[in-house]
PDB file of C-alpha atoms and ligand atoms in Angstrom:
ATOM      1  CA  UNK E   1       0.000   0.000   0.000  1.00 94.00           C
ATOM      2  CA  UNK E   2       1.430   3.410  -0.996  1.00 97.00           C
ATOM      3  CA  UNK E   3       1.707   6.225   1.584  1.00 98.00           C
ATOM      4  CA  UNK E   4      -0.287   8.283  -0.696  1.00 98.00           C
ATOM      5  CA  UNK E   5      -3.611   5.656   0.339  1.00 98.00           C
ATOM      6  CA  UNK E   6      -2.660   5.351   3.404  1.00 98.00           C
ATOM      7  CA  UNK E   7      -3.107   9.663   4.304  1.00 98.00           C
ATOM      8  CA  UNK E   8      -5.844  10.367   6.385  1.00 97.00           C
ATOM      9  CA  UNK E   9      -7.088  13.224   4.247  1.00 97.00           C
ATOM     10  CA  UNK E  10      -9.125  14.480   7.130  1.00 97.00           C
ATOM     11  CA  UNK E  11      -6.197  15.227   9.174  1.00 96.00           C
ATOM     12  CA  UNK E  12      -3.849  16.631   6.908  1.00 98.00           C
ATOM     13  CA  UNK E  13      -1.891  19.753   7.951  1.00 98.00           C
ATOM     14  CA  UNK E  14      -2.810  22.894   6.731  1.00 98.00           C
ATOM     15  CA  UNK E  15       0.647  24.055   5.895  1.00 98.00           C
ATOM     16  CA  UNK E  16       4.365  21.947   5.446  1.00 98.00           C
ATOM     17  CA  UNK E  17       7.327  23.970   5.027  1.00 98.00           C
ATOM     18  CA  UNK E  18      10.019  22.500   3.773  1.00 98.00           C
ATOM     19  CA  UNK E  19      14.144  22.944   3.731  1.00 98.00           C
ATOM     20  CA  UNK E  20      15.352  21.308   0.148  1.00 98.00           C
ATOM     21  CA  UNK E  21      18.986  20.355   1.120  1.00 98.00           C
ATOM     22  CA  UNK E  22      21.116  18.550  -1.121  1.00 98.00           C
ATOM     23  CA  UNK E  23      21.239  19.562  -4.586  1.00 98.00           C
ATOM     24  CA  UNK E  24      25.102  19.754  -4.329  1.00 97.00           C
ATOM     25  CA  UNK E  25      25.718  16.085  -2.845  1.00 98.00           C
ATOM     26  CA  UNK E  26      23.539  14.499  -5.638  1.00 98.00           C
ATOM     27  CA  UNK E  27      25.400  16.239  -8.000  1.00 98.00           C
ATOM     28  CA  UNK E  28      28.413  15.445  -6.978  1.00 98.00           C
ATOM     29  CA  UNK E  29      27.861  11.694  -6.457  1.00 98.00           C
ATOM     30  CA  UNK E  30      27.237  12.030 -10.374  1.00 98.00           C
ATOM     31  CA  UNK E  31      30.463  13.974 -11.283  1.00 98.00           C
ATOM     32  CA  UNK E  32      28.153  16.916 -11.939  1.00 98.00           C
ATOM     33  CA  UNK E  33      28.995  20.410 -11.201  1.00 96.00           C
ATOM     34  CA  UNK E  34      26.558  22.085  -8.332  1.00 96.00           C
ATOM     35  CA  UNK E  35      24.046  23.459 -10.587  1.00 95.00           C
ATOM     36  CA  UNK E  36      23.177  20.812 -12.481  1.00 97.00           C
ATOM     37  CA  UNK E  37      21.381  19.443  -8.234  1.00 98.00           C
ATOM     38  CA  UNK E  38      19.626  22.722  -8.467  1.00 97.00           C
ATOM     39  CA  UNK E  39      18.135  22.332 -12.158  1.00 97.00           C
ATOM     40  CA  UNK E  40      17.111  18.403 -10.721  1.00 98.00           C
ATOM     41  CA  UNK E  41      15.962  20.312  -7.875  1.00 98.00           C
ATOM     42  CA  UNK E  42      13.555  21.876  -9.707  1.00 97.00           C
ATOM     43  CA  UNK E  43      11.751  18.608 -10.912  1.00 97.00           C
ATOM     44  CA  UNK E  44      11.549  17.661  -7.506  1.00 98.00           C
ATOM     45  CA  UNK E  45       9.796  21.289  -6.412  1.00 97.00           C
ATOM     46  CA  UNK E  46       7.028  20.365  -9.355  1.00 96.00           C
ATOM     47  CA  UNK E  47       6.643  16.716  -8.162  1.00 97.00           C
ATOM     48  CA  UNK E  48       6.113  18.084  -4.491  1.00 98.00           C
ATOM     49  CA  UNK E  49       3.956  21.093  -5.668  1.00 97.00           C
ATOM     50  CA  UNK E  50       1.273  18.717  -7.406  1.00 96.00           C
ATOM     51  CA  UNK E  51       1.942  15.763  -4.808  1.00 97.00           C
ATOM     52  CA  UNK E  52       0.711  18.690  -2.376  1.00 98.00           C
ATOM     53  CA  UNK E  53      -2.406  20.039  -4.545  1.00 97.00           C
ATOM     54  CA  UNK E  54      -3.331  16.334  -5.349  1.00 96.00           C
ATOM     55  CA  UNK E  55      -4.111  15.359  -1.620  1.00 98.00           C
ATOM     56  CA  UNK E  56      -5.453  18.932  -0.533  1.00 98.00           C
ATOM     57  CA  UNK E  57      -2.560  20.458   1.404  1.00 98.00           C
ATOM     58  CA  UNK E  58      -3.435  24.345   1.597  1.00 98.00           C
ATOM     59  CA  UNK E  59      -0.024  25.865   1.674  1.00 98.00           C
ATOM     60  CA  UNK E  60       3.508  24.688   1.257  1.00 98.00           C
ATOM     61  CA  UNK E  61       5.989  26.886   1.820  1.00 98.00           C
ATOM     62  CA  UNK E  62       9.826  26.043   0.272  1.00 98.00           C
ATOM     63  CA  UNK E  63      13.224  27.136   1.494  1.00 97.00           C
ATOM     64  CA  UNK E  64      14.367  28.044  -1.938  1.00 96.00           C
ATOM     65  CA  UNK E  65      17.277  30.580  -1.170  1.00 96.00           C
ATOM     66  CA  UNK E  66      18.428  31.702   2.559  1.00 96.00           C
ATOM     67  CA  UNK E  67      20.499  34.728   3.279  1.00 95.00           C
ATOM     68  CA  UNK E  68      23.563  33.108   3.865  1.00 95.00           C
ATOM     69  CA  UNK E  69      23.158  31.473   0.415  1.00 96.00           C
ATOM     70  CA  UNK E  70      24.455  34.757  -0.941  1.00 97.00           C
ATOM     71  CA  UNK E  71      28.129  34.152   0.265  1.00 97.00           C
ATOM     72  CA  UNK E  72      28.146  31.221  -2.334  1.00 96.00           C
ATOM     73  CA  UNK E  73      30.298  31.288  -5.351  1.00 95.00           C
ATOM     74  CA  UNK E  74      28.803  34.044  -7.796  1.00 95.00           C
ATOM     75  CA  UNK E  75      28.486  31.828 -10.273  1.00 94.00           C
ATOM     76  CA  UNK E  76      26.395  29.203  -8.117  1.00 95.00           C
ATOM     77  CA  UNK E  77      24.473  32.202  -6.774  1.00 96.00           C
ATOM     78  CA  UNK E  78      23.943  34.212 -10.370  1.00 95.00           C
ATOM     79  CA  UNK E  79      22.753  30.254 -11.743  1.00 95.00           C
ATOM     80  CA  UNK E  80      20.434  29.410  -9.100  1.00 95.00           C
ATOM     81  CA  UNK E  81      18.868  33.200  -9.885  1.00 94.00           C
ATOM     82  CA  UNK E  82      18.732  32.451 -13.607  1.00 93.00           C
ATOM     83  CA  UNK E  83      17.032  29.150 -12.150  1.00 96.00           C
ATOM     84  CA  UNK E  84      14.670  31.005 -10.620  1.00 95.00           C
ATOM     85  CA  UNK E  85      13.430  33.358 -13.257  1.00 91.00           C
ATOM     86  CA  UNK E  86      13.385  30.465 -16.009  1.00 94.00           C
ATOM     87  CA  UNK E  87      11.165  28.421 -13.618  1.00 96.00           C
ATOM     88  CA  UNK E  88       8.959  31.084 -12.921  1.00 94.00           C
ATOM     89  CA  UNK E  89       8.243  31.839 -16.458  1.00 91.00           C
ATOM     90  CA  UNK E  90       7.893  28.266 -17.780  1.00 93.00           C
ATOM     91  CA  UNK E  91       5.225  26.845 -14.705  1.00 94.00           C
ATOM     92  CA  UNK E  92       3.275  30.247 -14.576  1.00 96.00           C
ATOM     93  CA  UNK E  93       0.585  28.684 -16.516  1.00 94.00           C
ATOM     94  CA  UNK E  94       0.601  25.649 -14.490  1.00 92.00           C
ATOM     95  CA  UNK E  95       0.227  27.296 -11.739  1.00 96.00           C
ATOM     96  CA  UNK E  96      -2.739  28.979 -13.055  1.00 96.00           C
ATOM     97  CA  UNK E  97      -3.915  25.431 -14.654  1.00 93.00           C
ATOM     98  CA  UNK E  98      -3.821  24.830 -10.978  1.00 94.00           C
ATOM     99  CA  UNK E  99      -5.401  26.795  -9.487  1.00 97.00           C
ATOM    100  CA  UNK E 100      -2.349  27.795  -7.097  1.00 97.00           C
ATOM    101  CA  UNK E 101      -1.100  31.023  -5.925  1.00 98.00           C
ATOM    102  CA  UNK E 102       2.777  32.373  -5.655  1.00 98.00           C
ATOM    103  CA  UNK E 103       3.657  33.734  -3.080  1.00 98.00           C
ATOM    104  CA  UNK E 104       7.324  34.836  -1.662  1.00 97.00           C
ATOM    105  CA  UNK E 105       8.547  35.945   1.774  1.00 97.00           C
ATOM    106  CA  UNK E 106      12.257  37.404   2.453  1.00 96.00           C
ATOM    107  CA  UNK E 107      14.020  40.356   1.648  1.00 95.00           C
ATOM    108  CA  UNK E 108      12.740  40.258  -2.123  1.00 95.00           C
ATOM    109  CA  UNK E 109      14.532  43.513  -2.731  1.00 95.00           C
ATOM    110  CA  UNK E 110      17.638  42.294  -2.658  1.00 94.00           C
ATOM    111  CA  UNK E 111      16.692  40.096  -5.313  1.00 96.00           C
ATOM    112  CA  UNK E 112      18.260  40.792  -8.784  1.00 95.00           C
ATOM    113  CA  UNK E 113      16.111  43.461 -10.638  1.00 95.00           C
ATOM    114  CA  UNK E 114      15.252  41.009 -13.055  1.00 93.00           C
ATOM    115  CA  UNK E 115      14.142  38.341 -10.693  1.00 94.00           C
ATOM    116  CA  UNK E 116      12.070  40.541  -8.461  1.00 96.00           C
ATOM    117  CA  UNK E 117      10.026  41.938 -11.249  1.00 96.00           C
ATOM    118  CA  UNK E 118       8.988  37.966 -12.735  1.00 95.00           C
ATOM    119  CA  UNK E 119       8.592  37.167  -9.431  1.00 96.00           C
ATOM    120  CA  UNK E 120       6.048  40.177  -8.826  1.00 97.00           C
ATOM    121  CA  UNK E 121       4.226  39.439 -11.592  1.00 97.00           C
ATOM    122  CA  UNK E 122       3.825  35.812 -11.575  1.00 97.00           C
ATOM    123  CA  UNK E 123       2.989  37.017  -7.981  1.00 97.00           C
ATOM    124  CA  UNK E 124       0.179  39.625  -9.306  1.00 98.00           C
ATOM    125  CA  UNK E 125      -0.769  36.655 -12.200  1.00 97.00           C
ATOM    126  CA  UNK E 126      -1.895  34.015  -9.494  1.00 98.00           C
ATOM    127  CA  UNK E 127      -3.300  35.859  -6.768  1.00 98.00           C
ATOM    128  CA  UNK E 128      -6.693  35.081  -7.094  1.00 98.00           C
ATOM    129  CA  UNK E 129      -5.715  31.061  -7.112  1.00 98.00           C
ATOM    130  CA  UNK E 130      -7.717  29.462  -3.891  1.00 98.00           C
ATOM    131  CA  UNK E 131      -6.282  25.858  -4.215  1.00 98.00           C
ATOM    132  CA  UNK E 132      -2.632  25.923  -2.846  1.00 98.00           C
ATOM    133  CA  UNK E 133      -0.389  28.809  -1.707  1.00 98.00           C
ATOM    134  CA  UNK E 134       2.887  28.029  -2.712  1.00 98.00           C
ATOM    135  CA  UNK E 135       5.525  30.520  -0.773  1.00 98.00           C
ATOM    136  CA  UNK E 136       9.295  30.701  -1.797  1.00 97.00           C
ATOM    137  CA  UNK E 137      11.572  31.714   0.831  1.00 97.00           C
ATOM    138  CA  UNK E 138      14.142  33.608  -0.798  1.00 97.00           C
ATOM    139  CA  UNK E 139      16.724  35.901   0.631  1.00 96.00           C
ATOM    140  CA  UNK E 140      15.054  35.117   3.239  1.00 97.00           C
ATOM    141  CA  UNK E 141      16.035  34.209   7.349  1.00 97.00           C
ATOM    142  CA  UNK E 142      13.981  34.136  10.239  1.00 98.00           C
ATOM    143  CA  UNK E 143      16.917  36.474  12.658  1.00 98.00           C
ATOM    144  CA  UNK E 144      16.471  38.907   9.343  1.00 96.00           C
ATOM    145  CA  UNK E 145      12.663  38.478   9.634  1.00 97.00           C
ATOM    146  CA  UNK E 146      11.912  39.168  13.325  1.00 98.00           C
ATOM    147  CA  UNK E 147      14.687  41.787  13.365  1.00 98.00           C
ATOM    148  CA  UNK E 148      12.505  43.569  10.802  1.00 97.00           C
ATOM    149  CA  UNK E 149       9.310  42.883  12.042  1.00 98.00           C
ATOM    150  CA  UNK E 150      10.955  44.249  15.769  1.00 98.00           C
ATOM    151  CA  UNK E 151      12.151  47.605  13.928  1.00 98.00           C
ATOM    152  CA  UNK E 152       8.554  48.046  12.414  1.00 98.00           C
ATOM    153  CA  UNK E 153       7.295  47.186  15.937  1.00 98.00           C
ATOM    154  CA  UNK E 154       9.265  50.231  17.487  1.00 98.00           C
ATOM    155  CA  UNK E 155       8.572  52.717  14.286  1.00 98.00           C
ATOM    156  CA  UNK E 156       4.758  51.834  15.258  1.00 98.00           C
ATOM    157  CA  UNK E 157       4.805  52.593  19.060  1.00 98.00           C
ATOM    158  CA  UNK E 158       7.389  55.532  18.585  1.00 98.00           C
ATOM    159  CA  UNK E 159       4.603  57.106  16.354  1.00 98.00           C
ATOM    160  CA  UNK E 160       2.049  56.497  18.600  1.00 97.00           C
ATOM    161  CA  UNK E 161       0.123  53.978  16.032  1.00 98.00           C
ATOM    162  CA  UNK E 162       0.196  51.020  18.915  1.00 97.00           C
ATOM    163  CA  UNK E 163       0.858  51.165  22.619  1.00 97.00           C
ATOM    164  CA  UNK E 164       3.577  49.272  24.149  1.00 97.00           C
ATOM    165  CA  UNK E 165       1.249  47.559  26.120  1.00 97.00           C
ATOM    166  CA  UNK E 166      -0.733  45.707  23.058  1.00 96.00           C
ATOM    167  CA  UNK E 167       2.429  44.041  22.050  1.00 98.00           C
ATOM    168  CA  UNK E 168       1.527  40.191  21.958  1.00 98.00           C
ATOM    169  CA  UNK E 169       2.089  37.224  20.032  1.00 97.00           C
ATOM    170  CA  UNK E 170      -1.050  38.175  17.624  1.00 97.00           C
ATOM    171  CA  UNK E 171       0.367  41.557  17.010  1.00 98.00           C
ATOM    172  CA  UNK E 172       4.189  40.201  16.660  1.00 98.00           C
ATOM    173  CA  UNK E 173       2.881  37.567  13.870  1.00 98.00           C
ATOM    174  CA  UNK E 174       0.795  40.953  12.446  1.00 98.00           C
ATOM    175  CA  UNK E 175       3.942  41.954  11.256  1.00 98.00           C
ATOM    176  CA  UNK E 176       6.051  38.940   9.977  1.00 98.00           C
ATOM    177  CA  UNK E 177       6.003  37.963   6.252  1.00 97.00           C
ATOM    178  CA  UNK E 178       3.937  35.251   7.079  1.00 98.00           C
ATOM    179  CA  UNK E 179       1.232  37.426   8.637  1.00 97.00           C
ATOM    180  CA  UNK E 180      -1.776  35.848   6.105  1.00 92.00           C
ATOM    181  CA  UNK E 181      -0.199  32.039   6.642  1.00 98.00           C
ATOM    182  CA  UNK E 182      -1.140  29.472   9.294  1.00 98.00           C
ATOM    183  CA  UNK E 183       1.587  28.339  11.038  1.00 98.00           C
ATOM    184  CA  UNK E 184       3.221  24.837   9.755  1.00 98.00           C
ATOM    185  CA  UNK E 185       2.063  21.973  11.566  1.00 98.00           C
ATOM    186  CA  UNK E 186       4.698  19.730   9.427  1.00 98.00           C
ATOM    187  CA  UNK E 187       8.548  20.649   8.703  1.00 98.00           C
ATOM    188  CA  UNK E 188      10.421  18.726   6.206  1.00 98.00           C
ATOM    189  CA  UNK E 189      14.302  18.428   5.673  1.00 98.00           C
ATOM    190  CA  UNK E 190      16.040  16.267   3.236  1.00 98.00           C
ATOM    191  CA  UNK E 191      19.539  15.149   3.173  1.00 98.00           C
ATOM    192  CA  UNK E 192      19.723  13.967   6.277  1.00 98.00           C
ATOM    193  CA  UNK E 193      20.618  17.197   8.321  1.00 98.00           C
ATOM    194  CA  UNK E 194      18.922  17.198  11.334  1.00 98.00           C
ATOM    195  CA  UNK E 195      18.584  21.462  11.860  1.00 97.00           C
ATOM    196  CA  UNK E 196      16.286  24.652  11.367  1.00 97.00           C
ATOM    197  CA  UNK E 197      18.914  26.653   9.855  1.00 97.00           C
ATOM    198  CA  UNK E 198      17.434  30.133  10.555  1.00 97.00           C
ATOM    199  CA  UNK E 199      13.920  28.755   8.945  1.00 98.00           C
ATOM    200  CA  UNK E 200      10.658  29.974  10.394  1.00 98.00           C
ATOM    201  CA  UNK E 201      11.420  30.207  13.678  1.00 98.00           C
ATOM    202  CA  UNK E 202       8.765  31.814  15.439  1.00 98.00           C
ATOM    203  CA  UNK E 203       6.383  29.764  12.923  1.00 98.00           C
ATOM    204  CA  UNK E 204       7.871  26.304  13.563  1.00 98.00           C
ATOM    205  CA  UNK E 205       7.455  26.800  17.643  1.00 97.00           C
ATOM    206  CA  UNK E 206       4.810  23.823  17.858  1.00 95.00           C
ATOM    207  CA  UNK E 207       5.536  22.050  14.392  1.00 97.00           C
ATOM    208  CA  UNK E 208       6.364  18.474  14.087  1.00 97.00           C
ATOM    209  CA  UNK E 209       9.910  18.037  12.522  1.00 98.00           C
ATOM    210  CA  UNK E 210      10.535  15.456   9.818  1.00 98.00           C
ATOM    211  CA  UNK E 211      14.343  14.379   7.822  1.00 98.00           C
ATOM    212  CA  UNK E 212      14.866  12.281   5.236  1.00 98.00           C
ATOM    213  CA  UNK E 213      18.593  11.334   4.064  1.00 98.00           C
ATOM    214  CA  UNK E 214      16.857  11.460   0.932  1.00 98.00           C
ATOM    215  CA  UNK E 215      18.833  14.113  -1.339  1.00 98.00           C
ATOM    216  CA  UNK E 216      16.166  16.555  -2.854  1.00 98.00           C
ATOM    217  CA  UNK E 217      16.549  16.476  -6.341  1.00 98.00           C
ATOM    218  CA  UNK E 218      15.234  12.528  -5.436  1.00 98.00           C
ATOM    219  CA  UNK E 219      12.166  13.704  -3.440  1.00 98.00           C
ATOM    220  CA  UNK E 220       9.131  12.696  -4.752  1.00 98.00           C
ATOM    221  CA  UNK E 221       5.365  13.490  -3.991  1.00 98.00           C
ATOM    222  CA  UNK E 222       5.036   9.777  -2.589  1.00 98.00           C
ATOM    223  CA  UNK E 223       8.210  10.734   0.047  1.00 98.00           C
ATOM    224  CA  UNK E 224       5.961  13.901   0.622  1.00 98.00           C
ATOM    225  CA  UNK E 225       3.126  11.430   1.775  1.00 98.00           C
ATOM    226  CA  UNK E 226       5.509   9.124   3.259  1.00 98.00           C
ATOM    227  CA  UNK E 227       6.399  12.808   5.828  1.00 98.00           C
ATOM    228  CA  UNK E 228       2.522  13.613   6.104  1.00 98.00           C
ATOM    229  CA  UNK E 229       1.752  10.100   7.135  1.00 98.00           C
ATOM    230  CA  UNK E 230       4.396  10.092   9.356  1.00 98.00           C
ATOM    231  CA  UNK E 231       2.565  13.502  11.090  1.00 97.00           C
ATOM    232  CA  UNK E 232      -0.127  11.770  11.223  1.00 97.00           C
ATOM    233  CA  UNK E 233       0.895   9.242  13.553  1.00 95.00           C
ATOM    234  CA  UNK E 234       2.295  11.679  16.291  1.00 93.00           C
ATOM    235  CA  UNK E 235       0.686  12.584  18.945  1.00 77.00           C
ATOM    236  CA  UNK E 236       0.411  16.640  19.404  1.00 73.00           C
ATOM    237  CA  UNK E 237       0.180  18.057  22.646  1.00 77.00           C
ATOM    238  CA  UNK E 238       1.022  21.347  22.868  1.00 80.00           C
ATOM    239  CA  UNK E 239       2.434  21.494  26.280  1.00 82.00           C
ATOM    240  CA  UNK E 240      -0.580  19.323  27.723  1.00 81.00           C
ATOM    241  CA  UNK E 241      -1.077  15.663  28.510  1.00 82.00           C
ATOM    242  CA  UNK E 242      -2.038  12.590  26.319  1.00 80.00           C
ATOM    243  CA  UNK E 243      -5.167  12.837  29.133  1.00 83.00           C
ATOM    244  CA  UNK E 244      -6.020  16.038  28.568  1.00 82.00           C
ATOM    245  CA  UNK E 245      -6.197  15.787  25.372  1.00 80.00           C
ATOM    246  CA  UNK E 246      -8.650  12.687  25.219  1.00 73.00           C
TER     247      UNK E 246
HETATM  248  C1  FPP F   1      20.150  23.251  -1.078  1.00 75.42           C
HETATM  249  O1  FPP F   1      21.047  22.320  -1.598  1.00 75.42           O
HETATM  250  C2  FPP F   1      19.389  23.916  -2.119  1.00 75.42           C
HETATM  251  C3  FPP F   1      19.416  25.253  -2.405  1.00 75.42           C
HETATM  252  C4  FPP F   1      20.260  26.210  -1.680  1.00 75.42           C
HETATM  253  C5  FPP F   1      18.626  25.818  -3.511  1.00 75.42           C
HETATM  254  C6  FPP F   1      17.295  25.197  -3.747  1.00 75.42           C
HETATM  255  C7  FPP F   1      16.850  25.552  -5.106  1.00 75.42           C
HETATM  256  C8  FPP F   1      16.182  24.745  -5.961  1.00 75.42           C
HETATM  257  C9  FPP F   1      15.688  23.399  -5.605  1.00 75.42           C
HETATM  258  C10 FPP F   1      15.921  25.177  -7.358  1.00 75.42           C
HETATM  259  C11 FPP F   1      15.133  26.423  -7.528  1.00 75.42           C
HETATM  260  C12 FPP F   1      13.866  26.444  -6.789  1.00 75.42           C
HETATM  261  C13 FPP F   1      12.733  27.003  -7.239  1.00 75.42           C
HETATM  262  C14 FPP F   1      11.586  27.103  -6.319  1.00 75.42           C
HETATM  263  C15 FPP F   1      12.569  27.498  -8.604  1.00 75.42           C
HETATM  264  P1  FPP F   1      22.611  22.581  -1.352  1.00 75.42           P
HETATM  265  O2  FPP F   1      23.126  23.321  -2.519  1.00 75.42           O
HETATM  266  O3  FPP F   1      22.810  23.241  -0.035  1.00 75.42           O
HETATM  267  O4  FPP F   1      23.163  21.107  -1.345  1.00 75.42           O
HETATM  268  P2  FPP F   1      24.390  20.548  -0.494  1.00 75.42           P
HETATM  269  O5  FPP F   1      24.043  20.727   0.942  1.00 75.42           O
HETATM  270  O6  FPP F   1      24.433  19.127  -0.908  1.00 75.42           O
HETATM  271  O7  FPP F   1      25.609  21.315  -0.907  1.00 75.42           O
END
């Protein structure tokens, strides 16, 4: 029996984030250069973005380029961009087919010029799709995020526009880049690292964590189900006891 029959599709997660790691290693284990991982990478992204509409997953939310990604070698970092703005103009329209709306969180201006402006407009293009929210990270990190969303925070009370006082964990998530998302329920990490790596944070406080030594250009929708049906099974308490939860 495939994982994919055995999900529970009433208890799916709203939301799985997940960190692709491994592009390099695969490619290297093949005597490829780095980039030719990320191109395979981006098979695996389509196989995981369907795999996720097929069985009714809301959002899914990828960690496509981190800040620390831009120390890389320029040409690794100028070839995943060109990666970027290829794939976003070839699977526009199947994201539309789809029914699925981009979305992106990070420090987008940093982006190439180039880049930003696809990405705004594929953006724009698929805003009105209800069936899956698919959010690249890029450029972004959580420090980077909460830092900002602190600064805004402080800009807000020193104008008067909130009170110190009304400062709580709704208001805080008011003003992350993640403010319209539900937190993930369900974090996913392939090639067999077992950390966070400056992802999500705040939004992974109560999320079930999930790695795979699986390399991700070899991730496919079925080792997507095999992480959801995996969730599935665990019991989550949030703080409380199995008792108090029955
Ligand atoms: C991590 O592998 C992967 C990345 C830093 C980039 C991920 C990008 C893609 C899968 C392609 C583009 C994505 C989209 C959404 C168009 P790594 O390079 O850190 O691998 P390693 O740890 O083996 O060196």
């Amino acid at each position: 029996m495939s994982f994919r029959e055995k999900l529970n599709l009433d208890k799916l997660p709203k939301h799985v984030a997940i960190i692709m790691d491994g592009n390099g290693r695969w490619a290297k284990e093949k005597g490829k250069m780095r980039v030719f991982g990320h191109k395979n990478g981006v098979l695996a992204v389509r196989d995981a973005v369907e795999g996720a509409a097929e069985v009714g997953i809301e959002n899914l939310t990828l960690y496509a380029f981190s800040t620390e990604n831009w120390n890389r070698p320029k040409l690794e970092v100028t070839a995943l961009m060109e990666l970027l703005v290829s794939t976003i103009n070839k699977e526009t329209k199947t994201l539309m087919d789809n029914n699925v709306r981009l979305n992106a969180i990070g420090d987008l201006r940093s982006l190439p010029t180039r880049c930003y402006k696809e990405l705004q407009e594929a953006m724009a293009k698929t805003a009105s799709n209800t069936r899956l929210t698919l959010t690249l990270a890029l450029s972004y990190s959580s420090r980077w995020e909460i830092l900002n969303a602190t600064k805004l925070i402080a800009a807000d009370t020193a104008s008067g526009k909130i009170n110190a006082e009304d400062i709580n964990e709704k208001l805080f998530e008011s003003y992350l880049s993640t403010h319209n998302l539900p937190d993930p329920e369900l974090m996913v990490r392939t090639s067999g690292e077992h950390r966070i790596s400056n992802y999500l944070l705040w939004q992974l406080a109560y999320a079930e964590l999930y790695f795979t030594p699986k390399l991700w250009p070899d991730f496919r929708r079925e080792d997507l189900f095999e992480a959801i049906y995996n969730y599935q099974q665990r019991e989550r308490r949030f703080g409380l006891t199995s008792e108090q939860l029955t």
